[in-house]
Short mmCIF file of C-alpha atoms and ligand atoms in Angstrom, two decimals:
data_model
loop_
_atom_site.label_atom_id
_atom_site.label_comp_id
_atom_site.label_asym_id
_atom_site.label_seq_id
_atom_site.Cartn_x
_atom_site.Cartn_y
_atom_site.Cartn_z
CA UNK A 1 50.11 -3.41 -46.45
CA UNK A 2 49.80 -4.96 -50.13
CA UNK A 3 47.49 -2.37 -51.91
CA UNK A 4 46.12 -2.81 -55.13
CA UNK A 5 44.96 -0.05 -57.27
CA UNK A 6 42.30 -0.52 -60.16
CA UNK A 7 42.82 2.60 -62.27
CA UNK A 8 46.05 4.43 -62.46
CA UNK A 9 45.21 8.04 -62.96
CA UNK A 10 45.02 11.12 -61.59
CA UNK A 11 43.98 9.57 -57.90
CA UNK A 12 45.51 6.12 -58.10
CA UNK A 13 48.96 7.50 -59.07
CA UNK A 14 48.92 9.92 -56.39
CA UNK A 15 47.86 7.48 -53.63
CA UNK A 16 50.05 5.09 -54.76
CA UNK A 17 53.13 6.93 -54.90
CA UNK A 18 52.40 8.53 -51.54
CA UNK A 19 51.80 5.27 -50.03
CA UNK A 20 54.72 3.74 -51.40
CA UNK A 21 56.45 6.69 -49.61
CA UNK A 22 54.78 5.16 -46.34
CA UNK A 23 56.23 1.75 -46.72
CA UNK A 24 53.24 0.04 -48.67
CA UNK A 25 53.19 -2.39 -51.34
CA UNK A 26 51.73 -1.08 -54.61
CA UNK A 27 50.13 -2.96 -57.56
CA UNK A 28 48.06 -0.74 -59.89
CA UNK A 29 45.43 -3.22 -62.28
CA UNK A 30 44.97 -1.82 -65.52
CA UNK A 31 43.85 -2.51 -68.62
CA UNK A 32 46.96 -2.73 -70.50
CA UNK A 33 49.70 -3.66 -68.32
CA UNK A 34 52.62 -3.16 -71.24
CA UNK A 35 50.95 -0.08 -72.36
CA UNK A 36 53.68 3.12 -72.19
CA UNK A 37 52.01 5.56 -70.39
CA UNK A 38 52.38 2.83 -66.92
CA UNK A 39 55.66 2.67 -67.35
CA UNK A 40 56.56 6.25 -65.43
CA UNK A 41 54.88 4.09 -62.32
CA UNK A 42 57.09 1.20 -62.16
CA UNK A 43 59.75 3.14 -59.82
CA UNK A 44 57.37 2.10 -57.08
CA UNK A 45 54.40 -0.25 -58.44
CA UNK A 46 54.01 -3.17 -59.89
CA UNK A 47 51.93 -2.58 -62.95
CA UNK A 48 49.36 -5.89 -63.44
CA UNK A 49 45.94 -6.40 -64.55
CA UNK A 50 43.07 -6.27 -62.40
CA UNK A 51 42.32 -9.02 -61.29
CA UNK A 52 45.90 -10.56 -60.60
CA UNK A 53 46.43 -7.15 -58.70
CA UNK A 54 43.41 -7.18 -56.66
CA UNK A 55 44.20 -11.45 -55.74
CA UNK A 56 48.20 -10.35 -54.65
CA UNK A 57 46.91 -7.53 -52.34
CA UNK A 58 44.88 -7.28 -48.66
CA UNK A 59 43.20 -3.88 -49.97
CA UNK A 60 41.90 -2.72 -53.30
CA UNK A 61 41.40 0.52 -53.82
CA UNK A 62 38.76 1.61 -57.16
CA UNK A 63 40.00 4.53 -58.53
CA UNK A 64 38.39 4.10 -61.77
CA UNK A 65 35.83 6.82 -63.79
CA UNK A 66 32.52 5.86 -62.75
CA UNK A 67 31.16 5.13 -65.44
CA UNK A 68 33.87 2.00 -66.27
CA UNK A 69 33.35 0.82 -61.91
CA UNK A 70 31.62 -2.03 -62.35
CA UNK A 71 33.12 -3.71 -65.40
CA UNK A 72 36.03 -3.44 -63.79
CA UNK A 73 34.48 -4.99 -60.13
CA UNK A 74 33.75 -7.59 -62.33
CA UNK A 75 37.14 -8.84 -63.34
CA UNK A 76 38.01 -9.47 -60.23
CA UNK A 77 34.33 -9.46 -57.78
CA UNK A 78 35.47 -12.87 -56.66
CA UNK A 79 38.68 -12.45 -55.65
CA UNK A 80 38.33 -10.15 -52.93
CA UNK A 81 35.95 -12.47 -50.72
CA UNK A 82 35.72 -10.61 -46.99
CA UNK A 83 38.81 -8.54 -48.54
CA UNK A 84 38.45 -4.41 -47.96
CA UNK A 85 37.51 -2.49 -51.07
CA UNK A 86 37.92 1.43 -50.81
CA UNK A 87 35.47 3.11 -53.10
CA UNK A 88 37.03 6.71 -54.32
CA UNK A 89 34.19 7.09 -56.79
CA UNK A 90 32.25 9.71 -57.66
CA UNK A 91 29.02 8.95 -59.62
CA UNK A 92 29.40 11.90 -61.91
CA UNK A 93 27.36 13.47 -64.61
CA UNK A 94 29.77 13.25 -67.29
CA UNK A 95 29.90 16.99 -67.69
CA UNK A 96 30.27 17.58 -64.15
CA UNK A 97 27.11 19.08 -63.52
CA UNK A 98 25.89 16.64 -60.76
CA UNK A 99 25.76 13.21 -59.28
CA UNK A 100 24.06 9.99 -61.13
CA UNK A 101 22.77 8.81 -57.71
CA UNK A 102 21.26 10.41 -54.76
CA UNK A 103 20.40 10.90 -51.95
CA UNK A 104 18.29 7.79 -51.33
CA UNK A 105 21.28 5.61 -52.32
CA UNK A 106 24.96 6.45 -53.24
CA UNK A 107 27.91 5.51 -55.24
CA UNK A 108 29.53 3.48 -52.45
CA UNK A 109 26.11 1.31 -51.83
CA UNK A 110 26.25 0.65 -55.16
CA UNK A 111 29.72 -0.62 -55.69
CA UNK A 112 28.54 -2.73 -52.42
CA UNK A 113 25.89 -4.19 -53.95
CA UNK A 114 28.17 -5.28 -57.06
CA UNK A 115 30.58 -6.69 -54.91
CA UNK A 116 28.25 -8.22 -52.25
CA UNK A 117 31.30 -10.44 -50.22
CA UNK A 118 33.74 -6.94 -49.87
CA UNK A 119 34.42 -4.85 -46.69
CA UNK A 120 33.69 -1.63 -49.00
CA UNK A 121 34.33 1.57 -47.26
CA UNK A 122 34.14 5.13 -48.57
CA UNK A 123 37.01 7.63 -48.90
CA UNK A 124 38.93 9.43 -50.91
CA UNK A 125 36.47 10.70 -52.79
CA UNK A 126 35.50 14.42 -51.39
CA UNK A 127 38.98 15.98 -51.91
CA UNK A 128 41.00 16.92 -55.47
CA UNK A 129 44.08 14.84 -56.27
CA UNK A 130 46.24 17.31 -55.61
CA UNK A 131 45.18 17.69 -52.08
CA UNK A 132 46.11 13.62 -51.66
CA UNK A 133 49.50 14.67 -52.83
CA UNK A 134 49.84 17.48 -50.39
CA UNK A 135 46.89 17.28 -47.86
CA UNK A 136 48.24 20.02 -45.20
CA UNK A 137 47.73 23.41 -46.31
CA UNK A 138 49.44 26.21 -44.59
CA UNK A 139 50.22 23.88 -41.82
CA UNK A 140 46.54 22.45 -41.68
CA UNK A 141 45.62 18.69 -42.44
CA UNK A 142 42.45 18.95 -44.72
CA UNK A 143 39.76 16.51 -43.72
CA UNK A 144 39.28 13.19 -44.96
CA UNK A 145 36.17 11.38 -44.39
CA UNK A 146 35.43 7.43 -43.93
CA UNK A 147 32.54 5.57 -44.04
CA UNK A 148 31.84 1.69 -44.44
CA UNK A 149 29.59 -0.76 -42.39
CA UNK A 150 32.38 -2.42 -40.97
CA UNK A 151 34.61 -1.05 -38.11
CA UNK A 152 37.39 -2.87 -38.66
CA UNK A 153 37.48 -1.75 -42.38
CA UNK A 154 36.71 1.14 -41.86
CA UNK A 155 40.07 1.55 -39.18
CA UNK A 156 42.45 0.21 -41.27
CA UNK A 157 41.24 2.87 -44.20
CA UNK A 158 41.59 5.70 -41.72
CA UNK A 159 45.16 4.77 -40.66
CA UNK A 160 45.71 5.00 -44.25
CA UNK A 161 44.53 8.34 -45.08
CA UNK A 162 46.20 9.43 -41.82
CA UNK A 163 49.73 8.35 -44.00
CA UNK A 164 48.73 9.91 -46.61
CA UNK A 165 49.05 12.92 -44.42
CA UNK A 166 44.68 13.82 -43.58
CA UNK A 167 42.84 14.51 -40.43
CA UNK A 168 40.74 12.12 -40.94
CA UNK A 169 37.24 11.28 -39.62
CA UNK A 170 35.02 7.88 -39.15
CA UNK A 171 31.38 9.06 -40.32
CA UNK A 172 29.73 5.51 -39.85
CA UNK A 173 28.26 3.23 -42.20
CA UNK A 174 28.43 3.56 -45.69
CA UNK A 175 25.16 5.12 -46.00
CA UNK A 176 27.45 7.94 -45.15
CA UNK A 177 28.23 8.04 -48.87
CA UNK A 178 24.97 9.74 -49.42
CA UNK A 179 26.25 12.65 -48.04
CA UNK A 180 30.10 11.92 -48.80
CA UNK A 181 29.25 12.37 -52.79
CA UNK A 182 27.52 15.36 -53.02
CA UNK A 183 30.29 16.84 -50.52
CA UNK A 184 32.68 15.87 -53.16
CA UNK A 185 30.25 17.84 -55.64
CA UNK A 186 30.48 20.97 -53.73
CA UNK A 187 34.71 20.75 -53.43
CA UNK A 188 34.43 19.84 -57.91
CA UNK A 189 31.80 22.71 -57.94
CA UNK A 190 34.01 25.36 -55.83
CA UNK A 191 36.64 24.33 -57.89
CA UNK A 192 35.65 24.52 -61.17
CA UNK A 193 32.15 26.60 -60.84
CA UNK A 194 32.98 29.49 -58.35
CA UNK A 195 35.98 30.43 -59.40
CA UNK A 196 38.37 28.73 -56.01
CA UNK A 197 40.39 26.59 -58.15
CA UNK A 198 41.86 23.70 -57.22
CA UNK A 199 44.10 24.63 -54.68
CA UNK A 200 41.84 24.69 -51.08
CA UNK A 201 40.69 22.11 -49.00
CA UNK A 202 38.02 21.62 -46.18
CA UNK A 203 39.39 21.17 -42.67
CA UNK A 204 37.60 20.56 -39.41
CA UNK A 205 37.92 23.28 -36.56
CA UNK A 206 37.83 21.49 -32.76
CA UNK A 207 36.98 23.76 -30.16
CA UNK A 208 38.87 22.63 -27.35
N1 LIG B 1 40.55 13.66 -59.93
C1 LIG B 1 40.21 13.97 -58.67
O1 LIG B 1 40.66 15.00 -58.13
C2 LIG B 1 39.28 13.08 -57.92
C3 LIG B 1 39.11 13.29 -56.55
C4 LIG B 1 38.30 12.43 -55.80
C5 LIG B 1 37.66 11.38 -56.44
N2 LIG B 1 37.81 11.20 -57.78
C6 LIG B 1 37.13 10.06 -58.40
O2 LIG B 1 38.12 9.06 -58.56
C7 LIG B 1 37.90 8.33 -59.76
C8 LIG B 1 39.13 8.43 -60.64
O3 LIG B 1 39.32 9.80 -60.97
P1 LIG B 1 40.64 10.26 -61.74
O4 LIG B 1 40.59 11.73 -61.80
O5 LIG B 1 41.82 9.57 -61.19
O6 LIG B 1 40.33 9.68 -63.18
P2 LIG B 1 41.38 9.45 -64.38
O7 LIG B 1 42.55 10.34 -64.21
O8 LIG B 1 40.58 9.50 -65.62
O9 LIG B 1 41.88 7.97 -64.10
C9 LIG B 1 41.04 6.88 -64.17
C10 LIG B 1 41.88 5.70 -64.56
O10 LIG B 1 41.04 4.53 -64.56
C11 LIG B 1 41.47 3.75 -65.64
N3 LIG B 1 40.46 2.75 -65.99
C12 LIG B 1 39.32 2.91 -66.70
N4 LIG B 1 38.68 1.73 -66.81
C13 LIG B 1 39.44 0.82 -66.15
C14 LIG B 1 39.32 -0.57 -65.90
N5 LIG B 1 38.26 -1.29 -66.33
N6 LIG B 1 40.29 -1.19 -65.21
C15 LIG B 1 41.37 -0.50 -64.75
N7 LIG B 1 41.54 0.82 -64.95
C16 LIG B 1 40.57 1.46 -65.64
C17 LIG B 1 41.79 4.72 -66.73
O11 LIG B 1 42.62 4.11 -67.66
P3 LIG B 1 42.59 4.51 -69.22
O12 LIG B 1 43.40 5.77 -69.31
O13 LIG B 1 43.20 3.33 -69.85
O14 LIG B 1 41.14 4.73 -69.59
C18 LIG B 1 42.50 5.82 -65.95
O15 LIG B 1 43.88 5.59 -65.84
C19 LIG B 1 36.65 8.92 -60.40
O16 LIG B 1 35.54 8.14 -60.06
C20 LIG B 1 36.56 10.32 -59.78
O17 LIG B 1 35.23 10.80 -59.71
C21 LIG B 1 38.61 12.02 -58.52
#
């Protein structure tokens, strides 16, 4: 698929290289598209702004800090009419210490409601980067979790987090994001607050 990536960090880099690994086409928008610290991503990307990114590609993906999410929905809100939009936000406390929105209302239903003619659909979001890069962990897939209001979306986004290598799981509609953001506050506050580190993930256990 033709993937576009707003925000080439820590998350969009990893996605987008492991995608690219998969056979999808990568664009990353940014805000400076000749600036040198893109160029390591041209290998497999093609580095763009956001808007001309987000128009060239089925799927955009926001991988941007939260606080900077809806300036950039805005560059490109009406390009991506009926397109999907996968929300890997995390309304954060700047410090880390907790979510900006809850639990009446989330993250994803806000980036809905700023870009009201998207498919948008949760994911990506409750996991560290590193576990994108490398989701099975002593031959375990980690969980990834997907939520969005419509089906179709939200089964294209799961086959992609299957490629990135997750086991991942439909959770409904993106109310789900309610509880998908303050899961990915428990996984930053193991990490960081309780001494795990980065280097665990949460899997699901089937009894058969
Ligand atoms: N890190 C994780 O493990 C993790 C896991 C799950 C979810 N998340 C969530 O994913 C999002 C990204 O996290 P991250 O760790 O990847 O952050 P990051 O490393 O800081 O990367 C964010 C990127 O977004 C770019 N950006 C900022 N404003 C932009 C705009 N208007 N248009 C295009 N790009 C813009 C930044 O570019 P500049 O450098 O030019 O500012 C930066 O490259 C956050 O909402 C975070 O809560 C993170």
């Amino acid at each position: 698929m033709n993937i576009a990536i707003i925000g080439a960090g820590n998350v969009g880099a990893t996605i987008g290289r492991r995608w690219r690994e998969t056979g999808h086409s990568i664009r990353y928008g940014v805000r400076d598209p000749s600036a040198e610290k893109h160029q390591g991503l041209t290998d497999h990307a093609k580095i763009m702004r956001n808007r001309e990114a987000a128009e060239e590609s089925d799927i955009v993906v926001l991988a941007t800090p939260w606080p900077a999410t809806e300036a950039a929905i805005s560059e490109f809100r009406d390009a991506i009419d009926g397109k999907i939009l996968v929300d890997c936000t995390n309304p954060l406390e700047p410090d880390l210490s907790g979510l900006t929105i809850g639990h009446n209302d989330s993250g994803g239903e806000q980036v809905a409601r700023w870009a009201p003619s998207a498919r948008v659909v949760k994911a990506l979001n409750t996991t560290g980067s590193n576990n994108m890069d490398d989701p099975e962990i002593d031959g375990v897939r980690t969980v990834m979790f997907v939520a969005g209001d419509d089906p179709e979306a939200r089964k294209i986004v799961s086959g992609l987090t299957n490629d990135l290598g997750f086991d991942t799981i439909e959770v409904g509609e993106l109310a789900s994001a309610r509880m998908l953001e303050p899961l990915a506050m428990l996984w930053i506050s193991m990490a960081f607050r309780f001494g795990l580190g980065r280097e665990f993930g949460l899997a699901l256990l089937r009894r058969t």
